[in-house]
mmCIF file of C-alpha atoms in Angstrom:
data_model
loop_
_atom_site.group_PDB
_atom_site.id
_atom_site.type_symbol
_atom_site.label_atom_id
_atom_site.label_comp_id
_atom_site.label_asym_id
_atom_site.label_seq_id
_atom_site.Cartn_x
_atom_site.Cartn_y
_atom_site.Cartn_z
ATOM 1 C CA UNK A 1 113.305 -28.113 50.862
ATOM 2 C CA UNK A 2 116.150 -28.274 48.159
ATOM 3 C CA UNK A 3 119.577 -27.238 48.864
ATOM 4 C CA UNK A 4 119.244 -24.304 46.565
ATOM 5 C CA UNK A 5 116.188 -23.115 48.578
ATOM 6 C CA UNK A 6 118.260 -23.307 51.760
ATOM 7 C CA UNK A 7 121.082 -21.334 49.945
ATOM 8 C CA UNK A 8 118.680 -18.848 48.656
ATOM 9 C CA UNK A 9 117.085 -18.135 51.991
ATOM 10 C CA UNK A 10 120.640 -17.526 53.506
ATOM 11 C CA UNK A 11 121.749 -15.244 50.720
ATOM 12 C CA UNK A 12 118.532 -13.306 50.931
ATOM 13 C CA UNK A 13 118.909 -12.855 54.653
ATOM 14 C CA UNK A 14 122.450 -11.802 54.248
ATOM 15 C CA UNK A 15 121.528 -9.323 51.571
ATOM 16 C CA UNK A 16 118.918 -7.771 53.960
ATOM 17 C CA UNK A 17 121.528 -7.344 56.446
ATOM 18 C CA UNK A 18 123.722 -5.599 53.994
ATOM 19 C CA UNK A 19 120.998 -3.205 52.873
ATOM 20 C CA UNK A 20 123.112 -0.292 54.115
ATOM 21 C CA UNK A 21 125.937 -1.042 51.472
ATOM 22 C CA UNK A 22 125.798 0.070 47.739
ATOM 23 C CA UNK A 23 124.140 -2.437 45.387
ATOM 24 C CA UNK A 24 127.349 -3.128 43.520
ATOM 25 C CA UNK A 25 129.261 -3.789 46.763
ATOM 26 C CA UNK A 26 126.480 -5.910 48.152
ATOM 27 C CA UNK A 27 126.216 -7.997 44.973
ATOM 28 C CA UNK A 28 129.865 -8.530 44.879
ATOM 29 C CA UNK A 29 129.913 -9.839 48.516
ATOM 30 C CA UNK A 30 126.973 -12.109 47.904
ATOM 31 C CA UNK A 31 128.485 -13.528 44.763
ATOM 32 C CA UNK A 32 131.821 -14.309 46.508
ATOM 33 C CA UNK A 33 130.005 -15.925 49.593
ATOM 34 C CA UNK A 34 127.813 -17.951 47.330
ATOM 35 C CA UNK A 35 130.873 -19.404 45.511
ATOM 36 C CA UNK A 36 132.461 -20.240 49.046
ATOM 37 C CA UNK A 37 129.264 -22.031 50.239
ATOM 38 C CA UNK A 38 128.688 -23.896 47.071
ATOM 39 C CA UNK A 39 132.223 -25.108 46.738
ATOM 40 C CA UNK A 40 132.509 -26.231 50.303
ATOM 41 C CA UNK A 41 129.069 -27.991 50.073
ATOM 42 C CA UNK A 42 130.289 -29.837 46.849
ATOM 43 C CA UNK A 43 133.596 -30.763 48.519
ATOM 44 C CA UNK A 44 132.332 -32.073 51.748
ATOM 45 C CA UNK A 45 130.665 -34.935 50.221
ATOM 46 C CA UNK A 46 127.150 -34.463 51.621
ATOM 47 C CA UNK A 47 125.271 -32.738 48.561
ATOM 48 C CA UNK A 48 121.996 -32.466 50.541
ATOM 49 C CA UNK A 49 120.025 -29.581 51.920
ATOM 50 C CA UNK A 50 121.226 -30.754 55.470
ATOM 51 C CA UNK A 51 124.675 -30.623 54.147
ATOM 52 C CA UNK A 52 124.063 -27.145 52.927
ATOM 53 C CA UNK A 53 122.669 -26.210 56.311
ATOM 54 C CA UNK A 54 125.937 -27.471 57.874
ATOM 55 C CA UNK A 55 127.914 -25.515 55.502
ATOM 56 C CA UNK A 56 125.899 -22.254 56.389
ATOM 57 C CA UNK A 57 126.042 -23.010 60.145
ATOM 58 C CA UNK A 58 129.911 -23.198 59.954
ATOM 59 C CA UNK A 59 130.074 -20.100 57.813
ATOM 60 C CA UNK A 60 128.317 -17.967 60.286
ATOM 61 C CA UNK A 61 125.318 -15.874 61.191
ATOM 62 C CA UNK A 62 124.364 -13.530 58.426
ATOM 63 C CA UNK A 63 123.977 -10.687 60.999
ATOM 64 C CA UNK A 64 127.456 -11.188 62.339
ATOM 65 C CA UNK A 65 128.932 -11.351 59.070
ATOM 66 C CA UNK A 66 127.242 -8.090 57.971
ATOM 67 C CA UNK A 67 128.461 -6.393 61.035
ATOM 68 C CA UNK A 68 131.878 -7.246 60.091
ATOM 69 C CA UNK A 69 131.479 -5.623 56.723
ATOM 70 C CA UNK A 70 129.886 -2.718 58.222
ATOM 71 C CA UNK A 71 132.707 -2.096 60.742
ATOM 72 C CA UNK A 72 130.496 -3.024 63.751
ATOM 73 C CA UNK A 73 127.690 -0.512 62.856
ATOM 74 C CA UNK A 74 124.768 -2.771 61.981
ATOM 75 C CA UNK A 75 122.254 -1.826 59.572
ATOM 76 C CA UNK A 76 119.198 -1.204 61.777
ATOM 77 C CA UNK A 77 115.992 -2.311 60.508
ATOM 78 C CA UNK A 78 112.612 -1.796 61.821
ATOM 79 C CA UNK A 79 112.188 -5.432 62.862
ATOM 80 C CA UNK A 80 115.295 -5.470 64.819
ATOM 81 C CA UNK A 81 113.577 -3.120 67.404
ATOM 82 C CA UNK A 82 110.943 -5.658 67.899
ATOM 83 C CA UNK A 83 111.422 -7.682 71.013
ATOM 84 C CA UNK A 84 111.619 -11.404 70.491
ATOM 85 C CA UNK A 85 108.735 -12.102 72.794
ATOM 86 C CA UNK A 86 106.495 -10.169 70.482
ATOM 87 C CA UNK A 87 107.643 -12.080 67.377
ATOM 88 C CA UNK A 88 107.063 -15.301 69.269
ATOM 89 C CA UNK A 89 103.426 -13.994 70.409
ATOM 90 C CA UNK A 90 102.625 -13.064 66.767
ATOM 91 C CA UNK A 91 103.763 -16.379 65.590
ATOM 92 C CA UNK A 92 101.375 -17.958 67.839
ATOM 93 C CA UNK A 93 98.395 -15.791 67.245
ATOM 94 C CA UNK A 94 99.166 -14.537 63.716
ATOM 95 C CA UNK A 95 101.397 -17.370 62.316
ATOM 96 C CA UNK A 96 102.404 -15.784 58.752
ATOM 97 C CA UNK A 97 103.074 -12.251 60.292
ATOM 98 C CA UNK A 98 105.227 -13.979 63.146
ATOM 99 C CA UNK A 99 107.191 -16.005 60.526
ATOM 100 C CA UNK A 100 107.817 -12.923 58.179
ATOM 101 C CA UNK A 101 108.988 -10.888 61.251
ATOM 102 C CA UNK A 102 111.302 -13.895 62.499
ATOM 103 C CA UNK A 103 112.879 -13.955 59.061
ATOM 104 C CA UNK A 104 113.457 -10.058 59.126
ATOM 105 C CA UNK A 105 114.917 -10.308 62.582
ATOM 106 C CA UNK A 106 118.427 -11.218 63.352
ATOM 107 C CA UNK A 107 117.648 -12.787 66.617
ATOM 108 C CA UNK A 108 117.511 -16.255 65.236
ATOM 109 C CA UNK A 109 119.905 -18.307 63.026
ATOM 110 C CA UNK A 110 118.945 -18.875 59.427
ATOM 111 C CA UNK A 111 118.619 -22.715 60.158
ATOM 112 C CA UNK A 112 116.145 -22.044 63.017
ATOM 113 C CA UNK A 113 114.134 -19.709 60.860
ATOM 114 C CA UNK A 114 113.951 -22.540 58.171
ATOM 115 C CA UNK A 115 112.880 -25.038 60.827
ATOM 116 C CA UNK A 116 110.279 -22.851 62.359
ATOM 117 C CA UNK A 117 108.773 -21.921 58.904
ATOM 118 C CA UNK A 118 108.607 -25.704 57.796
ATOM 119 C CA UNK A 119 106.665 -26.975 60.845
ATOM 120 C CA UNK A 120 103.334 -26.092 59.772
ATOM 121 C CA UNK A 121 103.638 -26.812 56.157
ATOM 122 C CA UNK A 122 105.251 -30.240 57.041
ATOM 123 C CA UNK A 123 102.486 -31.110 59.303
ATOM 124 C CA UNK A 124 99.667 -30.070 56.774
ATOM 125 C CA UNK A 125 101.285 -32.177 53.968
ATOM 126 C CA UNK A 126 101.571 -35.101 56.529
ATOM 127 C CA UNK A 127 97.762 -34.695 57.163
ATOM 128 C CA UNK A 128 96.934 -34.577 53.546
ATOM 129 C CA UNK A 129 99.229 -37.494 52.447
ATOM 130 C CA UNK A 130 97.980 -39.479 55.405
ATOM 131 C CA UNK A 131 94.310 -38.936 54.610
ATOM 132 C CA UNK A 132 94.884 -39.655 50.905
ATOM 133 C CA UNK A 133 96.521 -42.890 51.860
ATOM 134 C CA UNK A 134 93.677 -43.890 54.343
ATOM 135 C CA UNK A 135 90.956 -42.928 51.895
ATOM 136 C CA UNK A 136 92.613 -45.218 49.239
ATOM 137 C CA UNK A 137 92.654 -48.127 51.770
ATOM 138 C CA UNK A 138 89.150 -47.471 52.749
ATOM 139 C CA UNK A 139 87.744 -47.531 49.245
ATOM 140 C CA UNK A 140 90.150 -50.021 47.570
ATOM 141 C CA UNK A 141 89.700 -52.885 49.747
ATOM 142 C CA UNK A 142 85.975 -52.988 50.575
ATOM 143 C CA UNK A 143 84.328 -56.156 49.027
ATOM 144 C CA UNK A 144 80.785 -57.078 49.263
ATOM 145 C CA UNK A 145 79.586 -60.674 49.780
ATOM 146 C CA UNK A 146 75.844 -61.824 49.552
ATOM 147 C CA UNK A 147 74.473 -64.707 51.300
ATOM 148 C CA UNK A 148 71.029 -65.841 50.702
ATOM 149 C CA UNK A 149 69.227 -67.988 53.424
ATOM 150 C CA UNK A 150 65.730 -68.773 54.579
ATOM 151 C CA UNK A 151 64.261 -68.499 57.763
ATOM 152 C CA UNK A 152 60.593 -69.564 58.723
ATOM 153 C CA UNK A 153 59.727 -69.872 54.938
ATOM 154 C CA UNK A 154 60.823 -66.349 54.164
ATOM 155 C CA UNK A 155 64.012 -65.767 52.150
ATOM 156 C CA UNK A 156 66.659 -63.240 53.111
ATOM 157 C CA UNK A 157 69.611 -61.782 51.486
ATOM 158 C CA UNK A 158 72.536 -60.671 53.635
ATOM 159 C CA UNK A 159 75.094 -58.439 52.305
ATOM 160 C CA UNK A 160 78.386 -58.506 54.182
ATOM 161 C CA UNK A 161 81.157 -55.844 53.645
ATOM 162 C CA UNK A 162 84.829 -56.811 54.274
ATOM 163 C CA UNK A 163 87.376 -53.964 54.516
ATOM 164 C CA UNK A 164 90.643 -53.394 56.437
ATOM 165 C CA UNK A 165 90.647 -54.795 59.913
ATOM 166 C CA UNK A 166 89.049 -52.671 62.676
ATOM 167 C CA UNK A 167 92.428 -51.983 64.433
ATOM 168 C CA UNK A 168 93.734 -50.481 61.161
ATOM 169 C CA UNK A 169 90.999 -47.882 60.827
ATOM 170 C CA UNK A 170 91.205 -47.250 64.719
ATOM 171 C CA UNK A 171 94.952 -46.579 64.449
ATOM 172 C CA UNK A 172 94.425 -44.517 61.368
ATOM 173 C CA UNK A 173 91.869 -42.462 63.167
ATOM 174 C CA UNK A 174 94.055 -41.910 66.237
ATOM 175 C CA UNK A 175 97.067 -40.838 63.922
ATOM 176 C CA UNK A 176 94.858 -38.573 61.955
ATOM 177 C CA UNK A 177 93.444 -36.987 65.076
ATOM 178 C CA UNK A 178 96.995 -36.465 66.499
ATOM 179 C CA UNK A 179 98.340 -34.926 63.445
ATOM 180 C CA UNK A 180 95.302 -32.704 63.134
ATOM 181 C CA UNK A 181 95.690 -31.543 66.716
ATOM 182 C CA UNK A 182 99.426 -31.022 66.061
ATOM 183 C CA UNK A 183 98.549 -28.897 62.977
ATOM 184 C CA UNK A 184 96.067 -26.747 64.935
ATOM 185 C CA UNK A 185 98.587 -26.375 67.500
ATOM 186 C CA UNK A 186 101.575 -25.841 65.198
ATOM 187 C CA UNK A 187 101.776 -21.983 65.636
ATOM 188 C CA UNK A 188 102.119 -22.684 69.322
ATOM 189 C CA UNK A 189 104.810 -25.308 68.616
ATOM 190 C CA UNK A 190 106.434 -22.856 66.133
ATOM 191 C CA UNK A 191 106.317 -20.121 68.891
ATOM 192 C CA UNK A 192 107.831 -22.318 71.569
ATOM 193 C CA UNK A 193 110.619 -23.357 69.039
ATOM 194 C CA UNK A 194 111.404 -19.815 68.287
ATOM 195 C CA UNK A 195 111.438 -18.836 71.987
ATOM 196 C CA UNK A 196 113.933 -21.727 72.697
ATOM 197 C CA UNK A 197 116.272 -21.046 69.774
ATOM 198 C CA UNK A 198 116.585 -17.288 70.018
ATOM 199 C CA UNK A 199 120.172 -16.283 70.008
ATOM 200 C CA UNK A 200 121.490 -14.661 73.276
ATOM 201 C CA UNK B 1 144.547 -12.514 61.618
ATOM 202 C CA UNK B 2 144.998 -9.990 58.926
ATOM 203 C CA UNK B 3 148.800 -10.620 58.750
ATOM 204 C CA UNK B 4 148.120 -14.333 58.552
ATOM 205 C CA UNK B 5 145.909 -13.609 55.557
ATOM 206 C CA UNK B 6 148.408 -11.394 54.002
ATOM 207 C CA UNK B 7 151.250 -14.220 54.587
ATOM 208 C CA UNK B 8 148.819 -16.814 52.918
ATOM 209 C CA UNK B 9 148.470 -14.628 49.625
ATOM 210 C CA UNK B 10 152.093 -13.418 49.844
ATOM 211 C CA UNK B 11 153.687 -15.839 47.577
ATOM 212 C CA UNK B 12 150.680 -16.724 45.311
ATOM 213 C CA UNK B 13 147.166 -15.265 44.295
ATOM 214 C CA UNK B 14 144.349 -16.999 46.015
ATOM 215 C CA UNK B 15 140.634 -17.013 46.401
ATOM 216 C CA UNK B 16 138.657 -16.835 49.439
ATOM 217 C CA UNK B 17 137.790 -20.451 49.989
ATOM 218 C CA UNK B 18 141.438 -21.386 49.487
ATOM 219 C CA UNK B 19 142.535 -18.964 51.991
ATOM 220 C CA UNK B 20 140.083 -20.187 54.637
ATOM 221 C CA UNK B 21 141.045 -23.889 53.905
ATOM 222 C CA UNK B 22 144.705 -23.129 54.408
ATOM 223 C CA UNK B 23 144.224 -21.256 57.445
ATOM 224 C CA UNK B 24 142.198 -23.928 58.905
ATOM 225 C CA UNK B 25 144.656 -26.500 57.948
ATOM 226 C CA UNK B 26 147.366 -24.494 59.804
ATOM 227 C CA UNK B 27 145.276 -24.829 62.929
ATOM 228 C CA UNK B 28 144.003 -21.258 62.977
ATOM 229 C CA UNK B 29 140.189 -21.971 63.598
ATOM 230 C CA UNK B 30 138.434 -18.824 62.687
ATOM 231 C CA UNK B 31 134.747 -18.404 61.687
ATOM 232 C CA UNK B 32 134.918 -18.668 57.901
ATOM 233 C CA UNK B 33 132.456 -15.733 57.322
ATOM 234 C CA UNK B 34 134.832 -13.356 58.967
ATOM 235 C CA UNK B 35 137.510 -13.934 56.473
ATOM 236 C CA UNK B 36 135.736 -12.185 53.669
ATOM 237 C CA UNK B 37 134.926 -8.836 55.571
ATOM 238 C CA UNK B 38 138.575 -8.928 56.537
ATOM 239 C CA UNK B 39 139.744 -9.265 52.979
ATOM 240 C CA UNK B 40 137.228 -6.389 51.914
ATOM 241 C CA UNK B 41 138.894 -4.283 54.542
ATOM 242 C CA UNK B 42 142.396 -5.142 53.497
ATOM 243 C CA UNK B 43 141.480 -4.215 49.857
ATOM 244 C CA UNK B 44 140.056 -0.726 51.167
ATOM 245 C CA UNK B 45 143.317 -0.141 52.878
ATOM 246 C CA UNK B 46 145.333 -0.827 49.833
ATOM 247 C CA UNK B 47 146.925 -4.108 51.236
ATOM 248 C CA UNK B 48 145.487 -6.387 48.522
ATOM 249 C CA UNK B 49 144.274 -6.421 44.961
ATOM 250 C CA UNK B 50 141.407 -8.366 43.844
ATOM 251 C CA UNK B 51 140.195 -9.625 40.425
ATOM 252 C CA UNK B 52 137.350 -12.029 39.354
ATOM 253 C CA UNK B 53 138.198 -15.326 37.555
ATOM 254 C CA UNK B 54 135.562 -17.730 36.114
ATOM 255 C CA UNK B 55 136.425 -21.177 37.462
ATOM 256 C CA UNK B 56 136.301 -24.487 35.834
ATOM 257 C CA UNK B 57 133.223 -25.435 37.948
ATOM 258 C CA UNK B 58 131.551 -22.406 36.544
ATOM 259 C CA UNK B 59 131.464 -20.396 39.862
ATOM 260 C CA UNK B 60 133.149 -16.928 39.677
ATOM 261 C CA UNK B 61 136.005 -16.723 42.048
ATOM 262 C CA UNK B 62 137.547 -13.566 43.625
ATOM 263 C CA UNK B 63 141.201 -13.928 43.618
ATOM 264 C CA UNK B 64 143.465 -11.780 46.061
ATOM 265 C CA UNK B 65 147.035 -10.951 45.583
ATOM 266 C CA UNK B 66 149.212 -8.817 48.034
ATOM 267 C CA UNK B 67 150.150 -5.275 47.023
ATOM 268 C CA UNK B 68 153.593 -3.593 47.615
ATOM 269 C CA UNK B 69 151.962 -1.695 50.696
ATOM 270 C CA UNK B 70 150.745 -5.145 51.970
ATOM 271 C CA UNK B 71 154.058 -6.655 51.554
ATOM 272 C CA UNK B 72 155.919 -3.838 53.374
ATOM 273 C CA UNK B 73 153.294 -4.011 56.230
ATOM 274 C CA UNK B 74 153.814 -7.842 56.485
ATOM 275 C CA UNK B 75 157.631 -7.585 56.475
ATOM 276 C CA UNK B 76 157.409 -5.122 59.267
ATOM 277 C CA UNK B 77 154.984 -7.294 61.222
ATOM 278 C CA UNK B 78 157.166 -10.255 60.614
ATOM 279 C CA UNK B 79 160.230 -8.579 62.121
ATOM 280 C CA UNK B 80 158.464 -7.414 65.087
ATOM 281 C CA UNK B 81 156.839 -10.970 65.584
ATOM 282 C CA UNK B 82 159.954 -12.716 65.374
ATOM 283 C CA UNK B 83 161.536 -10.307 67.930
ATOM 284 C CA UNK B 84 158.588 -10.689 70.248
ATOM 285 C CA UNK B 85 158.100 -14.524 69.869
ATOM 286 C CA UNK B 86 162.020 -15.082 70.269
ATOM 287 C CA UNK B 87 162.010 -12.992 73.623
ATOM 288 C CA UNK B 88 158.876 -14.851 74.983
ATOM 289 C CA UNK B 89 160.545 -18.383 73.923
ATOM 290 C CA UNK B 90 163.549 -17.519 76.032
ATOM 291 C CA UNK B 91 161.461 -16.616 79.127
ATOM 292 C CA UNK B 92 159.490 -19.911 78.574
ATOM 293 C CA UNK B 93 162.824 -21.851 78.456
ATOM 294 C CA UNK B 94 163.228 -20.907 82.074
ATOM 295 C CA UNK B 95 159.983 -22.857 83.101
ATOM 296 C CA UNK B 96 160.219 -26.484 83.916
#
């Protein structure tokens, strides 16, 4: 994920938390905070998405900042009334719904929401890339050798195929199965991650 | 904290990131994000003015300057603070 995406997620999060303010007021706040985050990100010398995450982490939780703007009277949203265990359970059984609710909720930091969202796609991409690589190895290196020989007056032709070593294909299969299991279990992994990283 | 922010902009117009940076350099560790709501509140109370200026880097910066009311409030705080901190210092001198 690019640093711009990370920044946009945070700004979006903050915008939702400031929903009770007027559009003009909200846009002014968001522009000012965006300038701060970009400026610090450029000056700290780590112009990566991880660097942007650090800058955001130091800046503070979107909900806490929104509360400061609204004088402690937080802008209540329907998702805030949802208990965290329900969001976690929905993530496990209905992954997209759970992730959307986690984003709408202020019970997790933006960084944790990002990581929770990325677990499944990263595993999926890993599986696809790994399979593509394994396929290219399997099809690219197979070579056929034919040998003719005679036995008891009859002539035979033996065709031998040489490909990658057996241990390579076995290891590839094992990794493939592990990634596949992780992918299938990723909603559970994500749910556990959300349960562990809940604020408070 | 609001008086520290007012003191930082008392002599010169400054923007948010600059104010946060100065406060941190002076050892006033405060969550960065809380300074902006504070500045907004000070503006609503008439303690500061603000205006947008386009920076050389292309980002718009919101510059803050202190108002007469802000300066008057800051002077009053300074007087009380010096009196209070002076009294505390005298008491602390008694401690070994």
